[in-house]
Amino acid sequence: MPLPTDAPLVLGIETSCDETGAAIVRGFDLLGDALASSMEEHARFGGVIPEIASRAHLEAMPGVLAGAVERSGVRLSDLDAIAVTAGPGLMGSLTVGLAAAKALALALDRPLYGVNHVVAHALVDQLVNGPLPERTLALVVSGGHTSLLLIEGGRVVEVGATLDDAAGEAFDKIGRVLGLPYPGGPHIDRLAREGNPAAYRFPRGLMRRQDLERHPFDFSFSGLKTAVARWIEAHEDDGAPIPLADVAASFSEAVSDVLVAKTLTAAREFDVSTIVVGGGFSANSQLRERIAAAAARSGLEVRIPPLALCTDNGPMIAAAGAYALRHGLAPSGLDLGADSAMPMGRVVA
Ligand code: KG4
Ligand code: ZN
């Protein structure tokens, strides 16, 4: 559906973790964006160091904002609204983005939308594949989150979530056990493509009948993570070489099996015909293939944004802002705070 040329011009600012992103959209048309990352500064610590991330956001923000504005070919004074990640995320990192967004909203006298980062991972798809159907099921899988969200008419219900580790987190931890560089997710994915996913049978979390009754759409990856880590340790003790590709493939299979099974069951239960997959883990090749194949068998549409829009970025926040305006959601006040554990129930704080 073509968007009117007078659709609102929204700036989105993302700083929830280690990526500083800014983007400008007109409706769901992405005009331009810019991104800086402090990932390399954290790699030697094997995980994101919050203080380093906050300082990197502060230093990168002016250049990232200027880059997004320049590439969009608009002036700041043309903006209709400012959207910013209000949570969930690292407190210090969120605060830098919020401070920048509030300064702009105040100086330009425009409304401010404090958006939910996890929901935005799903809403970004609209920049590529157009507006989502009124009722959509989203699977958001990242280093910090594994959530099934029912998004409907500007509202969001979290129908399932991980009870412990996120899928990406489990990949990163197994990556560490295998001695792979941080973050381990992409490396395990690469190894898995060469291996046999049926080589080893690792546990599927919350898939037994009694678990499904209590937690039909929830996930748990810590039992799987422990089982795989123990298996590797036992093998190392035997002095045998680790069959890296087969372990990676069998571990990935256990994760994607559960993600796909629960997402498809939820799609039937909540009577949706479109599933959108987002978050950094949606780069995972097994998940992409399996969910596309399962959905095709069930006659469902699966939308997965291109990889650059799956990891943290500015366009996702601008898209969430555009979605908020389209659905007439109330803006946040200038007293908006950062919420490191922001609940999933709303697009805008
Ligand atoms: O959404 P994201 O960029 O950051 C968070 O908000 O967490 O997701 C990053 C996560 C990391 O855990 C990373 O290892 C994982 O996504 N990841 C992958 C792949 N690419 C990134 N995991 C498995 N396979 C991949 N191809
Ligand atoms: Zn994210």
Short mmCIF file of C-alpha atoms and ligand atoms in Angstrom, two decimals:
data_model
loop_
_atom_site.label_atom_id
_atom_site.label_comp_id
_atom_site.label_asym_id
_atom_site.label_seq_id
_atom_site.Cartn_x
_atom_site.Cartn_y
_atom_site.Cartn_z
CA MET A 1 0.00 0.00 0.00
CA PRO A 2 1.68 3.29 -1.04
CA LEU A 3 2.01 5.72 1.85
CA PRO A 4 0.89 9.31 1.43
CA THR A 5 3.81 11.70 0.86
CA ASP A 6 2.54 13.72 3.82
CA ALA A 7 2.99 10.73 6.17
CA PRO A 8 4.71 11.85 9.38
CA LEU A 9 8.48 12.26 9.45
CA VAL A 10 9.82 10.41 12.50
CA LEU A 11 13.34 10.26 13.92
CA GLY A 12 14.19 7.08 15.84
CA ILE A 13 17.07 6.77 18.30
CA GLU A 14 18.35 3.41 19.61
CA THR A 15 20.87 3.00 22.46
CA SER A 16 19.66 0.01 24.50
CA CYS A 17 22.86 -2.04 24.36
CA ASP A 18 26.08 -1.58 22.37
CA GLU A 19 24.74 -0.10 19.12
CA THR A 20 24.08 3.63 18.68
CA GLY A 21 21.49 3.97 15.91
CA ALA A 22 19.47 6.80 14.41
CA ALA A 23 17.09 6.79 11.45
CA ILE A 24 14.45 8.92 9.81
CA VAL A 25 11.30 7.46 8.27
CA ARG A 26 8.37 8.98 6.41
CA GLY A 27 5.51 6.72 7.40
CA PHE A 28 7.05 3.29 6.81
CA ASP A 29 9.54 4.53 4.21
CA LEU A 30 13.10 4.51 5.51
CA LEU A 31 14.80 7.70 4.29
CA GLY A 32 18.22 7.27 5.90
CA ASP A 33 20.02 5.93 8.93
CA ALA A 34 23.39 5.73 10.68
CA LEU A 35 24.88 3.25 13.12
CA ALA A 36 27.91 3.03 15.41
CA SER A 37 28.85 0.02 17.49
CA SER A 38 31.06 -0.49 20.55
CA MET A 39 30.95 -4.29 20.08
CA GLU A 40 34.72 -4.52 19.49
CA GLU A 41 35.47 -2.75 22.76
CA HIS A 42 33.54 -5.46 24.64
CA ALA A 43 34.79 -8.51 22.75
CA ARG A 44 37.87 -9.05 24.94
CA PHE A 45 35.64 -9.15 28.05
CA GLY A 46 33.35 -11.80 26.51
CA GLY A 47 30.23 -9.69 27.08
CA VAL A 48 28.96 -6.11 27.00
CA ILE A 49 30.43 -3.88 29.74
CA PRO A 50 27.68 -1.33 30.57
CA GLU A 51 30.03 1.57 31.49
CA ILE A 52 31.96 1.22 28.24
CA ALA A 53 28.71 1.03 26.24
CA SER A 54 27.29 4.19 27.87
CA ARG A 55 30.41 6.23 27.18
CA ALA A 56 30.54 4.98 23.58
CA HIS A 57 26.91 6.08 23.03
CA LEU A 58 27.71 9.54 24.39
CA GLU A 59 30.66 9.91 22.03
CA ALA A 60 28.92 8.44 18.96
CA MET A 61 25.54 10.19 19.31
CA PRO A 62 26.27 13.54 17.54
CA GLY A 63 27.87 11.84 14.53
CA VAL A 64 25.15 9.20 14.25
CA LEU A 65 22.39 11.82 14.43
CA ALA A 66 24.11 14.02 11.85
CA GLY A 67 24.64 10.98 9.59
CA ALA A 68 20.96 9.97 9.70
CA VAL A 69 19.81 13.53 8.99
CA GLU A 70 22.25 14.00 6.11
CA ARG A 71 21.40 10.65 4.46
CA SER A 72 17.68 11.35 4.78
CA GLY A 73 17.95 14.69 2.99
CA VAL A 74 15.67 16.37 5.52
CA ARG A 75 16.23 19.04 8.15
CA LEU A 76 15.72 18.43 11.86
CA SER A 77 13.10 21.17 11.80
CA ASP A 78 11.04 19.08 9.30
CA LEU A 79 10.55 16.26 11.84
CA ASP A 80 7.05 15.57 13.14
CA ALA A 81 8.01 13.33 16.08
CA ILE A 82 10.94 11.82 17.95
CA ALA A 83 10.98 8.13 18.98
CA VAL A 84 13.53 6.66 21.35
CA THR A 85 14.10 3.32 23.05
CA ALA A 86 12.80 3.65 26.63
CA GLY A 87 13.59 0.01 27.50
CA PRO A 88 14.32 -2.78 28.05
CA GLY A 89 18.09 -2.43 27.99
CA LEU A 90 21.10 -1.21 29.92
CA MET A 91 20.20 1.70 32.19
CA GLY A 92 23.19 3.92 31.34
CA SER A 93 22.92 3.22 27.62
CA LEU A 94 19.18 3.96 27.53
CA THR A 95 19.76 7.20 29.44
CA VAL A 96 22.11 8.57 26.76
CA GLY A 97 19.53 7.98 24.00
CA LEU A 98 16.72 9.42 26.10
CA ALA A 99 18.73 12.55 26.90
CA ALA A 100 19.43 13.14 23.19
CA ALA A 101 15.79 12.49 22.24
CA LYS A 102 14.43 14.75 24.97
CA ALA A 103 16.79 17.56 23.99
CA LEU A 104 15.54 17.36 20.38
CA ALA A 105 11.87 17.05 21.37
CA LEU A 106 12.21 20.09 23.62
CA ALA A 107 14.20 22.21 21.17
CA LEU A 108 11.97 21.36 18.18
CA ASP A 109 8.74 21.31 20.22
CA ARG A 110 7.73 17.88 18.86
CA PRO A 111 6.09 14.90 20.59
CA LEU A 112 8.35 12.25 22.14
CA TYR A 113 7.56 8.51 21.95
CA GLY A 114 9.44 6.24 24.36
CA VAL A 115 9.17 2.88 22.60
CA ASN A 116 9.69 -0.73 23.62
CA HIS A 117 12.85 -2.13 22.04
CA VAL A 118 11.62 -5.74 21.85
CA VAL A 119 8.35 -4.81 20.15
CA ALA A 120 10.32 -2.56 17.78
CA HIS A 121 12.33 -5.61 16.63
CA ALA A 122 9.05 -6.88 15.13
CA LEU A 123 7.68 -3.54 13.91
CA VAL A 124 10.81 -2.79 11.82
CA ASP A 125 9.61 -5.33 9.24
CA GLN A 126 7.09 -2.74 8.05
CA LEU A 127 9.92 -0.69 6.51
CA VAL A 128 10.56 -3.59 4.12
CA ASN A 129 7.28 -5.45 3.74
CA GLY A 130 4.74 -2.68 4.41
CA PRO A 131 2.23 -2.31 7.26
CA LEU A 132 1.60 -5.45 9.34
CA PRO A 133 -1.86 -6.98 9.25
CA GLU A 134 -4.11 -5.71 12.10
CA ARG A 135 -3.37 -8.91 14.02
CA THR A 136 0.15 -10.36 13.87
CA LEU A 137 2.16 -12.85 15.90
CA ALA A 138 5.78 -11.81 16.47
CA LEU A 139 8.66 -14.03 17.54
CA VAL A 140 11.43 -11.80 18.83
CA VAL A 141 14.67 -13.64 19.50
CA SER A 142 17.84 -11.86 20.52
CA GLY A 143 20.73 -11.97 22.97
CA GLY A 144 18.46 -10.68 25.71
CA HIS A 145 14.95 -11.78 24.72
CA THR A 146 12.87 -14.65 23.44
CA SER A 147 9.27 -13.48 23.28
CA LEU A 148 6.07 -14.36 21.47
CA LEU A 149 4.00 -11.22 21.07
CA LEU A 150 0.49 -10.78 19.77
CA ILE A 151 0.42 -7.34 18.16
CA GLU A 152 -3.01 -6.02 17.38
CA GLY A 153 -4.24 -2.53 16.54
CA GLY A 154 -1.50 -0.68 18.42
CA ARG A 155 -1.62 -3.00 21.44
CA VAL A 156 0.72 -5.82 22.41
CA VAL A 157 0.20 -8.93 24.53
CA GLU A 158 3.18 -11.08 25.49
CA VAL A 159 1.78 -14.58 25.12
CA GLY A 160 5.08 -16.32 25.87
CA ALA A 161 8.66 -15.61 26.91
CA THR A 162 11.77 -17.37 28.07
CA LEU A 163 11.78 -18.34 31.73
CA ASP A 164 15.58 -18.22 31.86
CA ASP A 165 18.15 -17.70 29.09
CA ALA A 166 17.35 -16.06 25.77
CA ALA A 167 18.14 -18.17 22.69
CA GLY A 168 21.04 -15.89 21.64
CA GLU A 169 22.39 -15.92 25.19
CA ALA A 170 22.44 -19.75 25.18
CA PHE A 171 24.28 -19.69 21.83
CA ASP A 172 26.82 -17.19 23.19
CA LYS A 173 27.42 -19.30 26.31
CA ILE A 174 27.93 -22.52 24.34
CA GLY A 175 30.19 -20.50 22.02
CA ARG A 176 32.31 -19.65 25.06
CA VAL A 177 32.45 -23.33 26.14
CA LEU A 178 33.60 -24.24 22.62
CA GLY A 179 36.25 -21.49 22.72
CA LEU A 180 34.65 -19.50 19.88
CA PRO A 181 34.98 -15.69 19.70
CA TYR A 182 32.27 -13.50 21.24
CA PRO A 183 29.44 -13.34 20.34
CA GLY A 184 29.31 -17.06 19.66
CA GLY A 185 25.90 -17.14 17.93
CA PRO A 186 27.03 -16.49 14.34
CA HIS A 187 30.02 -18.86 14.75
CA ILE A 188 27.84 -21.72 15.98
CA ASP A 189 25.47 -21.03 13.08
CA ARG A 190 28.36 -21.25 10.61
CA LEU A 191 29.61 -24.53 12.13
CA ALA A 192 26.08 -25.95 12.31
CA ARG A 193 25.63 -25.60 8.54
CA GLU A 194 28.39 -28.22 8.07
CA GLY A 195 27.09 -30.63 10.72
CA ASN A 196 24.44 -33.27 11.19
CA PRO A 197 21.51 -31.92 13.25
CA ALA A 198 20.43 -35.46 14.13
CA ALA A 199 23.90 -36.49 15.43
CA TYR A 200 22.98 -35.96 19.10
CA ARG A 201 19.64 -35.65 20.81
CA PHE A 202 19.77 -32.67 23.20
CA PRO A 203 16.79 -31.76 25.46
CA ARG A 204 13.93 -29.59 24.22
CA GLY A 205 12.88 -27.20 27.02
CA LEU A 206 9.23 -27.03 28.17
CA MET A 207 8.02 -29.48 25.51
CA ARG A 208 6.83 -32.33 27.76
CA ARG A 209 3.07 -32.72 28.09
CA GLN A 210 2.84 -31.37 31.67
CA ASP A 211 5.13 -28.42 30.79
CA LEU A 212 3.07 -27.62 27.70
CA GLU A 213 -0.07 -27.45 29.84
CA ARG A 214 1.46 -24.85 32.19
CA HIS A 215 3.73 -23.07 29.72
CA PRO A 216 2.31 -23.60 26.23
CA PHE A 217 4.15 -20.61 24.71
CA ASP A 218 7.05 -20.11 27.12
CA PHE A 219 10.64 -21.12 26.48
CA SER A 220 13.52 -22.40 28.59
CA PHE A 221 17.04 -22.82 27.23
CA SER A 222 19.13 -23.15 30.39
CA GLY A 223 18.59 -26.94 30.71
CA LEU A 224 19.66 -27.41 27.10
CA LYS A 225 22.67 -25.11 27.60
CA THR A 226 23.78 -27.12 30.66
CA ALA A 227 23.25 -30.46 28.89
CA VAL A 228 25.37 -29.37 25.90
CA ALA A 229 28.10 -27.88 28.14
CA ARG A 230 28.25 -31.13 30.20
CA TRP A 231 28.40 -33.21 27.02
CA ILE A 232 31.35 -31.13 25.76
CA GLU A 233 33.16 -31.33 29.11
CA ALA A 234 32.70 -35.12 29.29
CA HIS A 235 34.10 -35.46 25.78
CA GLU A 236 37.06 -33.24 26.62
CA ASP A 237 37.78 -35.39 29.71
CA ASP A 238 37.90 -38.43 27.43
CA GLY A 239 40.53 -36.62 25.39
CA ALA A 240 38.46 -37.10 22.26
CA PRO A 241 38.31 -34.25 19.71
CA ILE A 242 34.97 -32.41 19.88
CA PRO A 243 32.89 -32.99 16.74
CA LEU A 244 32.25 -29.25 16.56
CA ALA A 245 29.96 -29.15 13.53
CA ASP A 246 27.72 -32.00 14.73
CA VAL A 247 27.43 -30.56 18.25
CA ALA A 248 26.65 -27.09 16.86
CA ALA A 249 24.06 -28.52 14.44
CA SER A 250 22.37 -30.70 17.07
CA PHE A 251 22.29 -27.85 19.61
CA SER A 252 20.90 -25.41 17.00
CA GLU A 253 18.30 -28.00 16.03
CA ALA A 254 17.08 -28.29 19.64
CA VAL A 255 16.69 -24.50 19.84
CA SER A 256 14.96 -24.00 16.49
CA ASP A 257 12.71 -27.03 17.03
CA VAL A 258 11.17 -25.46 20.13
CA LEU A 259 11.00 -21.94 18.69
CA VAL A 260 9.23 -23.16 15.56
CA ALA A 261 6.86 -25.59 17.32
CA LYS A 262 5.65 -23.05 19.88
CA THR A 263 5.34 -20.22 17.35
CA LEU A 264 3.23 -22.35 15.01
CA THR A 265 1.00 -23.55 17.85
CA ALA A 266 0.52 -19.94 19.00
CA ALA A 267 -0.36 -18.85 15.45
CA ARG A 268 -3.15 -21.44 15.39
CA GLU A 269 -4.29 -20.69 18.94
CA PHE A 270 -4.52 -16.92 18.32
CA ASP A 271 -5.83 -17.30 14.80
CA VAL A 272 -3.25 -15.19 12.98
CA SER A 273 -2.19 -15.64 9.39
CA THR A 274 1.07 -13.66 9.56
CA ILE A 275 4.14 -14.34 11.69
CA VAL A 276 6.95 -11.80 11.88
CA VAL A 277 10.36 -12.86 13.20
CA GLY A 278 12.83 -10.28 14.54
CA GLY A 279 15.84 -9.73 16.80
CA GLY A 280 19.52 -10.57 16.28
CA PHE A 281 18.93 -14.32 16.52
CA SER A 282 16.61 -14.23 13.49
CA ALA A 283 19.88 -14.14 11.51
CA ASN A 284 20.13 -17.83 12.44
CA SER A 285 19.97 -19.92 9.27
CA GLN A 286 18.33 -22.98 10.83
CA LEU A 287 15.56 -20.89 12.39
CA ARG A 288 14.94 -19.01 9.12
CA GLU A 289 14.71 -22.22 7.10
CA ARG A 290 12.65 -24.21 9.59
CA ILE A 291 10.08 -21.53 10.32
CA ALA A 292 9.62 -20.73 6.63
CA ALA A 293 9.08 -24.42 5.83
CA ALA A 294 6.69 -25.03 8.75
CA ALA A 295 4.67 -21.92 7.99
CA ALA A 296 4.39 -22.83 4.32
CA ARG A 297 3.00 -26.27 5.33
CA SER A 298 0.41 -24.50 7.52
CA GLY A 299 -0.48 -21.87 4.91
CA LEU A 300 0.89 -19.03 7.06
CA GLU A 301 2.88 -16.01 5.89
CA VAL A 302 6.29 -15.49 7.54
CA ARG A 303 7.96 -12.11 7.38
CA ILE A 304 11.63 -11.81 8.39
CA PRO A 305 13.40 -8.49 7.86
CA PRO A 306 16.81 -8.47 6.13
CA LEU A 307 19.76 -9.17 8.46
CA ALA A 308 20.82 -5.53 8.83
CA LEU A 309 17.40 -4.75 10.33
CA CYS A 310 17.42 -7.80 12.66
CA THR A 311 20.29 -6.68 14.88
CA ASP A 312 19.87 -3.48 16.91
CA ASN A 313 19.42 -0.42 14.70
CA GLY A 314 17.84 3.04 14.46
CA PRO A 315 15.19 2.19 11.80
CA MET A 316 13.42 -0.22 14.19
CA ILE A 317 12.77 2.60 16.66
CA ALA A 318 11.68 5.02 13.93
CA ALA A 319 9.31 2.29 12.62
CA ALA A 320 7.85 1.83 16.11
CA GLY A 321 7.33 5.60 16.31
CA ALA A 322 5.57 5.58 12.93
CA TYR A 323 3.39 2.68 14.12
CA ALA A 324 2.50 4.62 17.29
CA LEU A 325 1.45 7.67 15.23
CA ARG A 326 -0.53 5.53 12.80
CA HIS A 327 -2.50 4.01 15.66
CA GLY A 328 -2.97 7.31 17.48
CA LEU A 329 -1.04 6.21 20.58
CA ALA A 330 -0.42 8.96 23.14
CA PRO A 331 3.11 10.37 23.22
CA SER A 332 5.26 10.06 26.35
CA GLY A 333 5.89 13.15 28.49
CA LEU A 334 9.29 14.80 28.75
CA ASP A 335 9.51 13.23 32.21
CA LEU A 336 9.81 9.82 30.52
CA GLY A 337 12.29 7.59 32.34
CA ALA A 338 14.44 4.69 31.17
CA ASP A 339 13.00 1.30 32.14
CA SER A 340 15.63 -1.42 31.97
CA ALA A 341 12.93 -4.08 32.45
CA MET A 342 10.16 -2.38 30.44
CA PRO A 343 7.12 -4.65 30.25
CA MET A 344 6.00 -5.93 26.83
CA GLY A 345 2.37 -4.86 27.11
CA ARG A 346 2.80 -1.53 25.30
CA VAL A 347 4.47 -0.12 22.21
CA VAL A 348 4.92 3.30 23.88
CA ALA A 349 5.78 3.92 27.56
O1 KG4 B 1 19.13 -8.30 18.85
P1 KG4 B 1 20.60 -8.39 19.07
O2 KG4 B 1 21.51 -7.74 18.06
O3 KG4 B 1 20.99 -7.79 20.45
C1 KG4 B 1 20.15 -7.93 21.56
O4 KG4 B 1 19.22 -7.08 21.68
O5 KG4 B 1 20.38 -8.89 22.31
O6 KG4 B 1 20.94 -9.95 19.18
C2 KG4 B 1 22.27 -10.40 19.36
C3 KG4 B 1 22.23 -11.91 19.60
C4 KG4 B 1 23.56 -12.45 20.13
O7 KG4 B 1 23.30 -13.35 21.19
C5 KG4 B 1 24.13 -13.19 18.91
O8 KG4 B 1 24.99 -14.25 19.23
C6 KG4 B 1 22.87 -13.70 18.27
O9 KG4 B 1 21.93 -12.64 18.41
N1 KG4 B 1 23.07 -14.03 16.85
C7 KG4 B 1 22.96 -15.29 16.35
C8 KG4 B 1 23.24 -15.19 14.97
N2 KG4 B 1 23.50 -13.89 14.67
C9 KG4 B 1 23.40 -13.19 15.85
N3 KG4 B 1 22.66 -16.43 16.94
C10 KG4 B 1 22.60 -17.53 16.18
N4 KG4 B 1 22.84 -17.54 14.85
C11 KG4 B 1 23.15 -16.40 14.21
N5 KG4 B 1 23.37 -16.41 12.90
ZN ZN B 2 17.78 -5.98 20.29
#
